[in-house]
Short mmCIF file of C-alpha atoms in Angstrom, two decimals:
data_model
loop_
_atom_site.label_atom_id
_atom_site.label_comp_id
_atom_site.label_asym_id
_atom_site.label_seq_id
_atom_site.Cartn_x
_atom_site.Cartn_y
_atom_site.Cartn_z
CA MET R 1 3.30 -6.03 -30.02
CA ASN R 2 4.41 -2.78 -27.18
CA TYR R 3 2.60 -2.32 -24.15
CA LYS R 4 0.00 0.58 -25.50
CA SER R 5 -0.98 -1.81 -28.07
CA ALA R 6 -1.93 -4.52 -25.79
CA GLY R 7 -3.75 -2.01 -23.24
CA VAL R 8 -1.43 -0.83 -20.77
CA ASP R 9 -0.52 2.33 -20.87
CA ILE R 10 3.07 2.70 -18.87
CA ASP R 11 1.99 7.02 -18.85
CA ALA R 12 -1.28 6.63 -17.09
CA GLY R 13 0.50 4.75 -14.69
CA ASN R 14 3.54 6.73 -13.90
CA GLU R 15 0.84 9.30 -13.98
CA ALA R 16 -1.15 7.53 -11.27
CA VAL R 17 2.00 7.03 -8.85
CA ASN R 18 3.16 10.87 -9.40
CA ARG R 19 -0.55 11.65 -7.91
CA ILE R 20 0.08 9.97 -4.99
CA LYS R 21 3.59 9.72 -4.24
CA ASP R 22 3.91 12.76 -1.94
CA GLY R 23 1.62 11.23 0.30
CA VAL R 24 2.91 8.15 0.37
CA LYS R 25 6.52 9.68 1.07
CA SER R 26 4.69 11.55 3.68
CA THR R 27 3.94 7.75 5.99
CA PHE R 28 8.04 6.99 5.76
CA THR R 29 10.05 6.55 8.78
CA SER R 30 13.40 6.46 9.19
CA ASN R 31 13.34 2.67 9.16
CA VAL R 32 12.52 3.16 5.48
CA LEU R 33 15.67 1.95 3.15
CA THR R 34 13.91 2.88 -0.47
CA GLY R 35 12.20 5.08 -2.48
CA LEU R 36 8.98 4.99 -4.15
CA GLY R 37 8.79 3.45 -7.45
CA SER R 38 10.86 -0.05 -6.49
CA PHE R 39 9.30 -3.07 -7.32
CA GLY R 40 10.34 -3.95 -3.57
CA SER R 41 11.16 -2.23 -0.94
CA LEU R 42 13.60 -2.02 2.20
CA TYR R 43 12.51 -1.84 5.97
CA ASP R 44 14.96 -1.47 8.49
CA LEU R 45 14.30 -4.09 11.09
CA LYS R 46 17.56 -3.56 13.84
CA PRO R 47 15.92 -0.27 15.94
CA ILE R 48 12.24 -2.56 16.40
CA LEU R 49 14.13 -6.17 16.83
CA LYS R 50 15.77 -5.81 19.85
CA ASN R 51 13.20 -5.23 21.95
CA TYR R 52 11.80 -8.61 21.29
CA LYS R 53 13.11 -12.30 22.34
CA ASN R 54 11.98 -13.72 19.09
CA PRO R 55 10.59 -11.93 16.50
CA VAL R 56 8.27 -13.19 13.65
CA MET R 57 6.94 -10.97 10.44
CA VAL R 58 4.00 -10.77 9.56
CA GLN R 59 2.52 -8.76 6.54
CA SER R 60 -1.27 -8.30 5.15
CA ILE R 61 -2.13 -6.77 2.18
CA ASP R 62 -5.96 -6.52 1.44
CA GLY R 63 -8.45 -4.35 -0.82
CA VAL R 64 -11.16 -2.30 -0.50
CA GLY R 65 -13.70 -5.01 -2.63
CA THR R 66 -17.08 -3.30 -3.13
CA LYS R 67 -16.57 -0.63 -1.56
CA THR R 68 -15.97 1.78 -4.84
CA ILE R 69 -19.00 0.72 -5.83
CA ILE R 70 -20.53 2.46 -3.04
CA ALA R 71 -18.07 5.17 -3.37
CA ARG R 72 -18.61 6.29 -6.89
CA LYS R 73 -22.60 5.82 -6.23
CA LEU R 74 -22.23 8.80 -3.71
CA GLU R 75 -19.47 10.74 -5.10
CA LYS R 76 -16.98 10.26 -1.63
CA PHE R 77 -13.64 8.37 -1.68
CA ASP R 78 -12.53 10.32 1.62
CA THR R 79 -12.85 7.07 3.54
CA ILE R 80 -11.68 4.39 1.08
CA GLY R 81 -8.17 5.18 2.31
CA ILE R 82 -9.13 4.91 5.69
CA ASP R 83 -10.66 1.77 5.16
CA LEU R 84 -8.05 0.18 3.16
CA LEU R 85 -5.17 0.97 5.77
CA SER R 86 -7.86 0.09 8.32
CA ALA R 87 -8.78 -3.49 7.51
CA CYS R 88 -4.89 -4.48 6.62
CA ALA R 89 -4.05 -2.45 10.59
CA ASN R 90 -6.48 -4.92 11.88
CA ASP R 91 -5.25 -8.20 10.34
CA ILE R 92 -1.56 -7.61 11.96
CA LEU R 93 -3.02 -6.65 14.85
CA VAL R 94 -5.98 -9.58 15.79
CA MET R 95 -2.27 -11.83 15.02
CA GLY R 96 -0.68 -10.03 17.96
CA ALA R 97 1.18 -8.21 16.02
CA LEU R 98 2.35 -4.24 15.83
CA PRO R 99 1.65 -2.94 11.98
CA LEU R 100 5.44 -1.74 10.67
CA THR R 101 4.60 -1.12 6.92
CA PHE R 102 1.55 -0.91 4.81
CA LEU R 103 1.46 -3.05 1.61
CA ASP R 104 0.10 -1.68 -1.37
CA TYR R 105 -1.27 -2.73 -5.20
CA ILE R 106 -2.97 -0.22 -7.66
CA ALA R 107 -5.99 -2.46 -9.54
CA ASN R 108 -7.84 -1.65 -12.03
CA ASP R 109 -10.17 -2.99 -15.10
CA LYS R 110 -7.82 -1.09 -17.77
CA LEU R 111 -4.51 -0.64 -17.66
#
């Protein structure tokens, strides 16, 4: 048994990453220390932490939920990313923190 016979298409996953990588990289600041595709990432906090006495890192990850159903019905996909980023940033802002990073995952009904 291999991934493909189990229903996991690694080539399709890599193609999805290739489609978004330039957009993702365009959001990187000099604080981002790793490239796209790692299982984790490194973010340099030194320039930011010098401004705080007791720094605490706040992270949030979310999904767009059923908004994809509406987007499909309307054939309008250009605002889903905005909704997702806003949801995550707002979750951080309401805790009194500054959004520094964006965590992601790609959910699909077919691997």
